[in-house]
Coordinates of N, CA and C in Angstrom, one line a residue:
X24 N -120.0 -57.2 -77.8 CA -119.9 -56.0 -77.0 C -120.5 -54.8 -77.7
X25 N -120.1 -54.7 -79.0 CA -120.6 -53.6 -79.8 C -122.1 -53.7 -80.0
X26 N -122.6 -54.9 -80.1 CA -124.0 -55.0 -80.3 C -124.8 -54.6 -79.0
X27 N -124.2 -54.9 -77.9 CA -124.8 -54.5 -76.6 C -124.8 -53.0 -76.5
X28 N -123.7 -52.3 -76.8 CA -123.6 -50.9 -76.7 C -124.6 -50.2 -77.7
X29 N -124.7 -50.7 -78.9 CA -125.6 -50.2 -79.9 C -127.1 -50.3 -79.4
X30 N -127.4 -51.4 -78.8 CA -128.7 -51.7 -78.3 C -129.0 -50.7 -77.2
X31 N -128.0 -50.4 -76.3 CA -128.2 -49.5 -75.2 C -128.4 -48.1 -75.7
X32 N -127.6 -47.7 -76.7 CA -127.8 -46.4 -77.3 C -129.1 -46.2 -77.9
X33 N -129.6 -47.2 -78.6 CA -131.0 -47.1 -79.2 C -132.0 -47.0 -78.1
X34 N -131.8 -47.7 -77.0 CA -132.8 -47.6 -75.9 C -132.9 -46.1 -75.4
X35 N -131.7 -45.5 -75.2 CA -131.7 -44.2 -74.6 C -132.2 -43.1 -75.6
X36 N -131.9 -43.4 -76.9 CA -132.4 -42.5 -78.0 C -133.9 -42.6 -78.1
X37 N -134.5 -43.8 -77.8 CA -135.9 -43.9 -77.8 C -136.5 -43.2 -76.7
X38 N -135.9 -43.1 -75.5 CA -136.4 -42.4 -74.4 C -136.3 -40.9 -74.5
X39 N -135.4 -40.4 -75.3 CA -135.2 -38.9 -75.3 C -136.4 -38.1 -75.7
X40 N -137.2 -38.5 -76.7 CA -138.4 -37.7 -77.1 C -139.4 -37.7 -75.9
X41 N -139.5 -38.9 -75.2 CA -140.4 -38.9 -74.1 C -140.0 -37.9 -73.0
X42 N -138.7 -37.9 -72.7 CA -138.2 -37.0 -71.6 C -138.4 -35.6 -72.1
X43 N -138.1 -35.3 -73.3 CA -138.2 -33.9 -73.8 C -139.6 -33.4 -73.7
X44 N -140.6 -34.3 -73.9 CA -142.0 -33.8 -74.0 C -142.8 -34.0 -72.7
X45 N -142.1 -34.5 -71.6 CA -142.7 -34.6 -70.3 C -143.1 -33.2 -69.8
X46 N -144.2 -33.1 -69.2 CA -144.7 -31.8 -68.7 C -144.4 -31.7 -67.2
X47 N -143.9 -30.5 -66.8 CA -143.6 -30.2 -65.4 C -144.8 -29.3 -64.9
X48 N -145.3 -29.8 -63.8 CA -146.4 -29.0 -63.1 C -145.9 -28.6 -61.8
X49 N -146.0 -27.3 -61.5 CA -145.7 -26.7 -60.2 C -147.0 -26.5 -59.5
X50 N -147.2 -27.1 -58.4 CA -148.5 -27.0 -57.6 C -148.2 -26.1 -56.4
X51 N -149.0 -25.0 -56.3 CA -148.7 -24.0 -55.3 C -149.9 -23.9 -54.4
X52 N -149.7 -23.9 -53.1 CA -150.8 -23.6 -52.1 C -150.7 -22.2 -51.7
X53 N -151.6 -21.4 -52.3 CA -151.8 -20.0 -51.8 C -152.9 -19.8 -50.9
X54 N -153.5 -20.9 -50.4 CA -154.6 -20.8 -49.4 C -154.0 -20.4 -48.0
X55 N -154.8 -20.0 -47.1 CA -154.4 -19.6 -45.8 C -154.4 -20.8 -44.9
X56 N -154.6 -22.0 -45.4 CA -154.7 -23.2 -44.6 C -153.9 -24.3 -45.4
X57 N -153.6 -25.4 -44.7 CA -153.0 -26.5 -45.2 C -153.9 -27.3 -46.2
X58 N -153.4 -27.7 -47.3 CA -154.1 -28.6 -48.2 C -153.2 -29.8 -48.5
X59 N -153.8 -30.9 -48.9 CA -153.1 -32.1 -49.3 C -153.3 -32.3 -50.8
X60 N -152.3 -31.8 -51.5 CA -152.4 -31.8 -53.0 C -152.3 -33.2 -53.5
X61 N -153.0 -33.5 -54.6 CA -153.0 -34.8 -55.2 C -153.1 -34.7 -56.7
X62 N -152.6 -35.8 -57.3 CA -152.7 -35.9 -58.8 C -152.9 -37.3 -59.1
X63 N -153.6 -37.6 -60.2 CA -153.8 -38.9 -60.7 C -154.0 -38.9 -62.2
X64 N -153.6 -39.9 -62.9 CA -154.0 -40.1 -64.3 C -154.6 -41.5 -64.5
X65 N -155.4 -41.7 -65.5 CA -155.9 -43.0 -65.8 C -155.1 -43.7 -66.9
X66 N -154.4 -43.0 -67.7 CA -153.5 -43.6 -68.7 C -152.1 -43.0 -68.6
X67 N -151.2 -43.7 -67.9 CA -151.3 -44.9 -67.1 C -152.0 -44.6 -65.8
X68 N -152.4 -45.7 -65.1 CA -153.0 -45.6 -63.8 C -152.0 -45.3 -62.7
X69 N -151.8 -44.0 -62.3 CA -150.8 -43.7 -61.4 C -151.2 -42.4 -60.7
X70 N -150.4 -41.9 -59.7 CA -150.7 -40.7 -59.0 C -149.8 -40.5 -57.8
X71 N -150.1 -39.5 -57.0 CA -149.3 -39.3 -55.8 C -150.0 -38.2 -55.0
X72 N -149.4 -37.8 -53.9 CA -150.0 -36.7 -53.1 C -148.9 -36.2 -52.2
X73 N -149.2 -35.0 -51.6 CA -148.2 -34.3 -50.7 C -149.0 -33.3 -49.9
X74 N -148.6 -33.1 -48.7 CA -149.1 -32.1 -47.8 C -148.4 -30.8 -48.1
X75 N -149.2 -29.7 -48.3 CA -148.7 -28.4 -48.6 C -149.2 -27.4 -47.6
X76 N -148.3 -26.9 -46.8 CA -148.7 -25.8 -45.9 C -148.8 -24.5 -46.7
X77 N -149.4 -23.5 -46.1 CA -149.6 -22.2 -46.8 C -148.3 -21.7 -47.4
X78 N -148.3 -21.3 -48.7 CA -147.1 -20.8 -49.3 C -146.1 -21.9 -49.9
X79 N -146.4 -23.2 -49.6 CA -145.5 -24.2 -50.1 C -145.9 -24.6 -51.5
X80 N -144.9 -25.2 -52.2 CA -145.2 -25.7 -53.6 C -144.6 -27.1 -53.7
X81 N -145.0 -27.8 -54.8 CA -144.6 -29.1 -55.1 C -144.5 -29.3 -56.6
X82 N -143.4 -29.7 -57.1 CA -143.2 -29.9 -58.5 C -143.2 -31.3 -58.9
X83 N -144.0 -31.7 -59.9 CA -144.1 -33.0 -60.4 C -143.9 -33.0 -61.9
X84 N -143.5 -34.2 -62.4 CA -143.3 -34.4 -63.9 C -144.2 -35.5 -64.3
X85 N -145.0 -35.2 -65.4 CA -146.0 -36.1 -65.9 C -145.5 -36.5 -67.3
X86 N -145.5 -37.8 -67.6 CA -145.0 -38.4 -68.8 C -145.9 -37.9 -70.0
X87 N -145.2 -37.7 -71.1 CA -145.9 -37.3 -72.4 C -146.9 -38.4 -72.7
X88 N -148.0 -38.0 -73.2 CA -149.1 -39.0 -73.6 C -150.0 -39.4 -72.5
X89 N -149.8 -38.9 -71.3 CA -150.7 -39.2 -70.2 C -152.1 -38.7 -70.4
X90 N -153.1 -39.5 -70.0 CA -154.5 -39.1 -70.2 C -155.2 -39.2 -68.9
X91 N -156.4 -38.5 -68.9 CA -157.3 -38.6 -67.8 C -156.7 -38.0 -66.5
X92 N -155.8 -37.0 -66.7 CA -155.1 -36.4 -65.6 C -155.9 -35.4 -64.8
X93 N -155.8 -35.5 -63.5 CA -156.4 -34.5 -62.5 C -155.4 -34.1 -61.5
X94 N -155.5 -32.8 -61.1 CA -154.8 -32.3 -59.9 C -155.9 -31.6 -59.1
X95 N -155.8 -31.9 -57.8 CA -156.8 -31.3 -56.9 C -156.3 -31.1 -55.5
X96 N -157.0 -30.3 -54.7 CA -156.6 -30.1 -53.3 C -157.6 -30.9 -52.4
X97 N -157.0 -31.6 -51.4 CA -157.8 -32.2 -50.4 C -157.7 -31.3 -49.2
X98 N -158.9 -31.2 -48.5 CA -158.9 -30.3 -47.3 C -159.5 -31.1 -46.1
X99 N -159.1 -30.6 -44.9 CA -159.6 -31.2 -43.7 C -159.2 -32.6 -43.5
X100 N -157.9 -32.9 -43.9 CA -157.4 -34.2 -43.7 C -156.7 -34.4 -42.4
X101 N -156.6 -35.7 -42.0 CA -155.7 -36.0 -40.8 C -154.3 -35.8 -41.2
X102 N -153.4 -35.9 -40.3 CA -152.0 -35.6 -40.5 C -151.3 -36.5 -41.6
X103 N -151.9 -37.8 -41.8 CA -151.4 -38.7 -42.8 C -152.1 -38.6 -44.1
X104 N -152.9 -37.6 -44.3 CA -153.6 -37.4 -45.6 C -154.8 -38.3 -45.8
X105 N -155.3 -38.9 -44.7 CA -156.5 -39.7 -44.9 C -157.7 -39.1 -44.3
X106 N -158.9 -39.6 -44.6 CA -160.1 -39.1 -44.0 C -160.4 -37.7 -44.3
X107 N -160.1 -37.2 -45.5 CA -160.2 -35.8 -45.8 C -161.7 -35.4 -45.9
X108 N -161.9 -34.1 -45.6 CA -163.3 -33.6 -45.7 C -163.7 -33.5 -47.1
X109 N -162.8 -33.0 -48.0 CA -163.1 -32.9 -49.4 C -161.9 -33.5 -50.2
X110 N -162.3 -34.2 -51.3 CA -161.2 -34.7 -52.2 C -160.6 -35.9 -51.8
X111 N -161.1 -36.6 -50.8 CA -160.4 -37.8 -50.2 C -160.2 -38.9 -51.2
X112 N -159.0 -39.5 -51.2 CA -158.7 -40.7 -52.0 C -158.4 -41.9 -51.2
X113 N -158.4 -41.8 -49.9 CA -158.2 -42.9 -49.0 C -156.7 -43.1 -48.5
X114 N -155.8 -42.3 -49.1 CA -154.4 -42.5 -48.8 C -153.7 -41.2 -49.1
X115 N -152.4 -41.0 -48.5 CA -151.7 -39.8 -48.8 C -151.3 -39.8 -50.3
X116 N -150.7 -40.9 -50.8 CA -150.2 -41.0 -52.2 C -151.3 -41.5 -53.0
X117 N -152.2 -40.6 -53.5 CA -153.3 -41.1 -54.3 C -152.9 -41.9 -55.5
X118 N -153.7 -42.9 -55.8 CA -153.5 -43.7 -57.0 C -154.7 -43.7 -57.9
X119 N -155.7 -42.9 -57.4 CA -156.9 -42.8 -58.2 C -157.6 -41.4 -57.8
X120 N -158.7 -41.2 -58.4 CA -159.4 -39.9 -58.2 C -159.9 -39.7 -56.8
X121 N -160.1 -38.5 -56.3 CA -160.7 -38.2 -55.0 C -162.2 -38.1 -55.1
X122 N -162.8 -38.0 -53.9 CA -164.3 -38.0 -53.8 C -164.7 -36.5 -53.8
X123 N -165.9 -36.3 -54.4 CA -166.5 -35.0 -54.4 C -166.9 -34.6 -53.0
X124 N -166.9 -33.2 -52.7 CA -166.6 -32.1 -53.7 C -165.1 -31.8 -53.8
X125 N -164.7 -31.6 -55.0 CA -163.3 -31.1 -55.2 C -163.2 -30.4 -56.6
X126 N -162.6 -29.2 -56.6 CA -162.4 -28.5 -57.9 C -161.2 -29.2 -58.6
X127 N -161.3 -29.4 -59.9 CA -160.3 -30.2 -60.6 C -159.6 -29.4 -61.7
X128 N -158.3 -29.5 -61.7 CA -157.5 -29.1 -62.9 C -157.2 -30.4 -63.7
X129 N -157.7 -30.5 -64.9 CA -157.7 -31.7 -65.7 C -156.8 -31.5 -66.9
X130 N -156.2 -32.6 -67.4 CA -155.3 -32.5 -68.5 C -155.2 -33.9 -69.2
X131 N -154.9 -33.9 -70.5 CA -154.4 -35.0 -71.3 C -153.3 -34.4 -72.2
X132 N -152.2 -35.1 -72.2 CA -151.0 -34.5 -72.8 C -150.7 -35.1 -74.1
X133 N -150.2 -34.3 -75.1 CA -149.7 -34.8 -76.4 C -150.7 -35.6 -77.1
X134 N -151.9 -35.1 -77.3 CA -153.0 -35.8 -77.9 C -153.1 -35.4 -79.4
X135 N -154.3 -35.2 -79.9 CA -154.5 -34.8 -81.3 C -153.6 -33.7 -81.7
X136 N -152.9 -33.8 -82.8 CA -152.0 -32.8 -83.3 C -150.9 -32.4 -82.3
X137 N -150.6 -33.4 -81.4 CA -149.6 -33.1 -80.3 C -150.0 -32.0 -79.4
X138 N -151.3 -31.8 -79.2 CA -151.8 -30.8 -78.3 C -152.0 -31.3 -76.9
X139 N -151.8 -30.5 -75.9 CA -152.3 -30.8 -74.6 C -153.7 -30.2 -74.5
X140 N -154.6 -31.0 -73.9 CA -156.0 -30.5 -73.6 C -156.1 -30.3 -72.1
X141 N -156.5 -29.1 -71.7 CA -156.6 -28.7 -70.3 C -157.9 -28.1 -70.0
X142 N -158.4 -28.2 -68.8 CA -159.6 -27.6 -68.3 C -159.6 -27.5 -66.8
X143 N -160.5 -26.7 -66.3 CA -160.9 -26.7 -64.9 C -162.3 -27.2 -64.8
X144 N -162.6 -28.0 -63.9 CA -163.9 -28.7 -63.8 C -164.6 -28.5 -62.4
X145 N -165.9 -28.2 -62.5 CA -166.7 -28.2 -61.3 C -167.7 -29.4 -61.4
X146 N -167.5 -30.3 -62.3 CA -168.4 -31.5 -62.4 C -168.3 -32.4 -61.2
X147 N -167.3 -32.3 -60.4 CA -167.2 -33.0 -59.1 C -167.3 -32.1 -58.0
X148 N -168.0 -30.9 -58.2 CA -168.2 -29.9 -57.2 C -167.0 -29.0 -57.0
X149 N -167.0 -28.3 -55.9 CA -166.0 -27.2 -55.7 C -165.6 -27.2 -54.2
X150 N -164.2 -27.1 -54.0 CA -163.8 -27.0 -52.6 C -162.9 -25.8 -52.5
X151 N -161.9 -25.6 -53.4 CA -161.0 -24.4 -53.3 C -160.9 -23.8 -54.7
X152 N -160.6 -22.5 -54.8 CA -160.3 -21.9 -56.1 C -159.0 -22.5 -56.8
X153 N -159.0 -22.5 -58.1 CA -157.8 -23.0 -58.8 C -157.5 -22.0 -60.0
X154 N -156.2 -21.7 -60.2 CA -155.7 -21.1 -61.4 C -154.8 -22.2 -62.0
X155 N -155.1 -22.4 -63.3 CA -154.3 -23.4 -64.1 C -153.7 -22.7 -65.3
X156 N -152.4 -22.4 -65.2 CA -151.8 -21.5 -66.2 C -150.5 -22.1 -66.8
X157 N -150.2 -21.9 -68.1 CA -149.0 -22.4 -68.6 C -147.8 -21.5 -68.2
X158 N -146.7 -22.1 -68.0 CA -145.4 -21.3 -67.7 C -144.6 -21.2 -68.9
X159 N -144.9 -22.0 -69.9 CA -144.2 -22.0 -71.3 C -145.3 -22.2 -72.3
X160 N -145.0 -22.1 -73.6 CA -145.9 -22.5 -74.6 C -146.8 -21.4 -75.2
X161 N -146.9 -20.3 -74.5 CA -147.6 -19.1 -75.0 C -149.1 -19.2 -75.1
X162 N -149.8 -20.2 -74.4 CA -151.2 -20.3 -74.5 C -151.8 -19.7 -73.2
X163 N -153.1 -19.5 -73.2 CA -153.8 -18.8 -72.1 C -154.0 -19.7 -70.9
X164 N -154.1 -19.0 -69.7 CA -154.4 -19.7 -68.5 C -155.9 -19.6 -68.2
X165 N -156.4 -20.4 -67.3 CA -157.8 -20.5 -66.9 C -157.9 -20.4 -65.4
X166 N -159.0 -20.0 -64.9 CA -159.2 -19.8 -63.5 C -160.6 -20.0 -63.0
X167 N -160.8 -20.5 -61.8 CA -162.1 -20.6 -61.2 C -161.8 -20.3 -59.7
X168 N -162.2 -19.1 -59.3 CA -161.9 -18.7 -57.9 C -163.1 -17.8 -57.4
X169 N -164.3 -18.3 -57.3 CA -165.4 -17.5 -56.9 C -165.8 -18.0 -55.5
X170 N -166.8 -17.3 -54.9 CA -167.3 -17.7 -53.6 C -168.4 -18.8 -53.7
X171 N -168.0 -19.9 -54.3 CA -169.0 -20.9 -54.6 C -169.4 -21.6 -53.3
X172 N -168.4 -21.8 -52.4 CA -168.8 -22.5 -51.1 C -169.8 -21.6 -50.3
X173 N -169.5 -20.3 -50.2 CA -170.3 -19.4 -49.5 C -171.7 -19.3 -50.1
X174 N -171.8 -19.3 -51.4 CA -173.1 -19.1 -52.1 C -173.8 -20.4 -52.5
X175 N -173.2 -21.5 -52.1 CA -173.7 -22.8 -52.6 C -175.2 -23.0 -52.3
X176 N -176.0 -23.5 -53.3 CA -177.4 -23.8 -53.1 C -177.5 -24.8 -51.9
X177 N -178.6 -24.7 -51.2 CA -178.8 -25.5 -50.0 C -178.7 -27.0 -50.3
X178 N -179.3 -27.4 -51.4 CA -179.3 -28.8 -51.7 C -177.9 -29.4 -52.0
X179 N -176.9 -28.6 -52.3 CA -175.6 -29.0 -52.7 C -174.6 -28.8 -51.6
X180 N -174.9 -28.2 -50.5 CA -174.0 -27.9 -49.5 C -173.4 -29.2 -48.9
X181 N -172.1 -29.1 -48.7 CA -171.3 -30.2 -48.0 C -170.3 -29.6 -47.1
X182 N -169.8 -30.3 -46.1 CA -168.8 -29.8 -45.2 C -167.5 -29.5 -46.0
X183 N -167.1 -28.2 -46.0 CA -165.9 -27.8 -46.7 C -166.0 -27.6 -48.1
X184 N -167.2 -27.7 -48.7 CA -167.3 -27.5 -50.2 C -168.7 -27.4 -50.6
X185 N -168.9 -27.5 -52.0 CA -170.2 -27.4 -52.6 C -170.3 -28.6 -53.6
X186 N -171.2 -29.5 -53.4 CA -171.3 -30.7 -54.2 C -171.8 -30.4 -55.6
X187 N -171.5 -31.3 -56.5 CA -172.2 -31.2 -57.8 C -173.5 -32.0 -57.7
X188 N -174.5 -31.6 -58.6 CA -175.8 -32.2 -58.5 C -175.8 -33.7 -58.8
X189 N -174.9 -34.2 -59.6 CA -174.9 -35.7 -59.9 C -174.6 -36.4 -58.6
X190 N -173.6 -36.0 -57.8 CA -173.3 -36.6 -56.6 C -174.5 -36.7 -55.6
X191 N -175.3 -35.6 -55.6 CA -176.4 -35.5 -54.7 C -177.6 -36.3 -55.2
X192 N -178.0 -36.1 -56.5 CA -179.2 -36.7 -57.0 C -179.0 -37.9 -57.8
X193 N -177.9 -38.1 -58.5 CA -177.6 -39.3 -59.2 C -178.5 -39.6 -60.4
X194 N -179.1 -38.6 -61.0 CA -180.0 -38.8 -62.1 C -179.3 -38.5 -63.5
X195 N -179.9 -39.0 -64.6 CA -179.4 -38.7 -65.9 C -179.4 -37.2 -66.2
X196 N -180.4 -36.4 -65.7 CA -180.4 -35.0 -65.9 C -179.1 -34.3 -65.5
X197 N -178.5 -34.8 -64.4 CA -177.3 -34.2 -63.9 C -176.0 -35.0 -64.2
X198 N -176.1 -36.3 -64.4 CA -175.0 -37.2 -64.5 C -174.6 -37.4 -66.0
X199 N -175.6 -37.3 -66.9 CA -175.3 -37.4 -68.4 C -174.7 -38.8 -68.7
X200 N -175.1 -39.8 -68.1 CA -174.5 -41.1 -68.3 C -175.0 -41.8 -69.5
X201 N -176.2 -41.5 -70.0 CA -176.9 -42.2 -71.0 C -177.4 -41.3 -72.1
X202 N -176.5 -40.8 -72.9 CA -176.9 -39.9 -74.0 C -176.7 -38.4 -73.7
X203 N -177.2 -37.6 -74.6 CA -176.9 -36.1 -74.4 C -177.7 -35.5 -73.3
X204 N -177.2 -34.5 -72.7 CA -177.8 -33.7 -71.7 C -177.5 -32.2 -71.8
X205 N -178.2 -31.4 -71.2 CA -177.9 -30.0 -71.3 C -177.7 -29.3 -69.9
X206 N -177.6 -28.0 -70.0 CA -177.4 -27.2 -68.7 C -178.6 -27.3 -67.9
X207 N -178.4 -27.1 -66.6 CA -179.5 -27.1 -65.6 C -179.4 -25.8 -64.7
X208 N -180.3 -25.6 -63.9 CA -180.2 -24.4 -63.0 C -178.9 -24.6 -62.1
X209 N -178.6 -25.8 -61.7 CA -177.4 -26.0 -60.9 C -176.1 -25.8 -61.7
X210 N -176.1 -26.3 -62.9 CA -174.9 -26.0 -63.7 C -174.7 -24.5 -64.0
X211 N -175.8 -23.8 -64.2 CA -175.7 -22.4 -64.5 C -175.2 -21.7 -63.2
X212 N -175.5 -22.2 -62.0 CA -175.0 -21.6 -60.8 C -173.4 -21.6 -60.9
X213 N -172.9 -22.7 -61.3 CA -171.4 -22.8 -61.4 C -170.9 -22.0 -62.6
X214 N -171.6 -22.1 -63.7 CA -171.1 -21.4 -64.9 C -171.0 -19.9 -64.8
X215 N -172.0 -19.3 -64.2 CA -172.0 -17.9 -64.1 C -170.8 -17.4 -63.2
X216 N -170.4 -18.2 -62.3 CA -169.3 -17.8 -61.3 C -167.9 -18.2 -61.9
X217 N -167.9 -19.2 -62.7 CA -166.6 -19.7 -63.3 C -166.9 -20.0 -64.8
X218 N -166.9 -19.0 -65.7 CA -167.3 -19.2 -67.1 C -166.3 -20.1 -67.8
X219 N -165.1 -20.2 -67.4 CA -164.1 -21.0 -68.1 C -164.1 -22.5 -67.7
X220 N -164.9 -22.8 -66.6 CA -164.8 -24.1 -66.1 C -166.0 -25.0 -66.5
X221 N -165.8 -26.3 -66.6 CA -166.9 -27.2 -66.8 C -167.9 -27.1 -65.7
X222 N -169.2 -27.0 -66.1 CA -170.3 -26.9 -65.1 C -171.2 -28.1 -65.2
X223 N -171.1 -28.9 -66.2 CA -171.8 -30.2 -66.3 C -171.0 -31.1 -67.3
X224 N -171.2 -32.4 -67.3 CA -170.3 -33.3 -68.0 C -170.1 -33.0 -69.5
X225 N -171.1 -32.5 -70.2 CA -171.1 -32.2 -71.6 C -170.9 -30.7 -72.0
X226 N -170.3 -30.0 -71.0 CA -170.0 -28.6 -71.2 C -168.7 -28.3 -71.9
X227 N -168.5 -29.0 -73.1 CA -167.2 -29.1 -73.7 C -166.8 -27.8 -74.5
X228 N -167.8 -27.2 -75.1 CA -167.6 -26.2 -76.1 C -166.9 -24.9 -75.5
X229 N -167.2 -24.6 -74.3 CA -166.7 -23.4 -73.7 C -165.7 -23.7 -72.6
X230 N -165.3 -24.9 -72.5 CA -164.6 -25.3 -71.2 C -163.3 -26.0 -71.5
X231 N -163.0 -26.4 -72.7 CA -161.7 -27.2 -73.0 C -160.8 -26.2 -73.8
X232 N -159.5 -26.2 -73.3 CA -158.5 -25.4 -73.9 C -157.3 -26.2 -74.3
X233 N -156.5 -25.7 -75.2 CA -155.3 -26.4 -75.7 C -154.1 -25.6 -75.6
X234 N -153.0 -26.3 -75.4 CA -151.6 -25.8 -75.4 C -150.7 -26.7 -76.2
X235 N -149.6 -26.2 -76.8 CA -148.7 -27.1 -77.5 C -148.2 -28.2 -76.6
X236 N -148.0 -29.4 -77.1 CA -147.4 -30.5 -76.4 C -146.0 -30.1 -75.9
X237 N -145.7 -30.5 -74.7 CA -144.4 -30.1 -74.1 C -144.5 -28.8 -73.2
X238 N -145.7 -28.2 -73.2 CA -145.9 -27.0 -72.3 C -145.8 -27.4 -70.8
X239 N -145.2 -26.5 -70.0 CA -145.2 -26.7 -68.6 C -146.3 -25.8 -67.9
X240 N -146.7 -26.2 -66.7 CA -147.8 -25.5 -66.1 C -147.6 -25.2 -64.6
X241 N -148.4 -24.3 -64.1 CA -148.5 -24.0 -62.7 C -150.0 -24.1 -62.3
X242 N -150.3 -24.9 -61.2 CA -151.6 -25.0 -60.7 C -151.6 -24.4 -59.3
X243 N -152.4 -23.3 -59.1 CA -152.4 -22.6 -57.8 C -153.7 -22.8 -57.1
X244 N -153.7 -23.2 -55.9 CA -154.9 -23.3 -55.1 C -155.1 -22.0 -54.4
X245 N -156.4 -21.5 -54.3 CA -156.7 -20.2 -53.7 C -155.9 -19.1 -54.3
X246 N -156.0 -18.9 -55.7 CA -155.2 -17.9 -56.3 C -155.6 -16.4 -55.9

């Protein structure tokens, strides 16, 4: 009996650091219309989704060490969260990433030196503005909330959003799949309007930010 109790205690003590370092994300819909919020990570492969009417919020907890994280808004969906005009993942409870165009709040938690790496990305296009800010931890927030849909170049226009050039053209110049690449006229269109956000896949130097591991966050759509 004592051995079983000791084993149980060790198990819970093992879990304590993970629970302490899990990050809480409050997702807020400040848009004047309904969005279907979604999140997904690749490590581990998981995610979820929820309908948010104007003014509603949704709080989620993401495990420490999660990587490849994205939070985004889906727009123009049917009542069950399917067939969305932007950001569609094929189901209400997303288990993978959504389709472009969609503005992304991205994160990997408790990485090098126990830092969280966060960013906003227009690499998959833009559908709604996003503010991605810490609620603890003392690090800076980031924001992308420009009139990108209204000013979108003709070649990138899409229903409800503004596509990224990789989605439209599929070439190395824009997709950066095979070696280094640089900014283009299209990436500069996004960068001038959202200086803190990724504008092409290798736009790391000005677009990645860090916070201490264990920081909690708020993601606001249409800030």
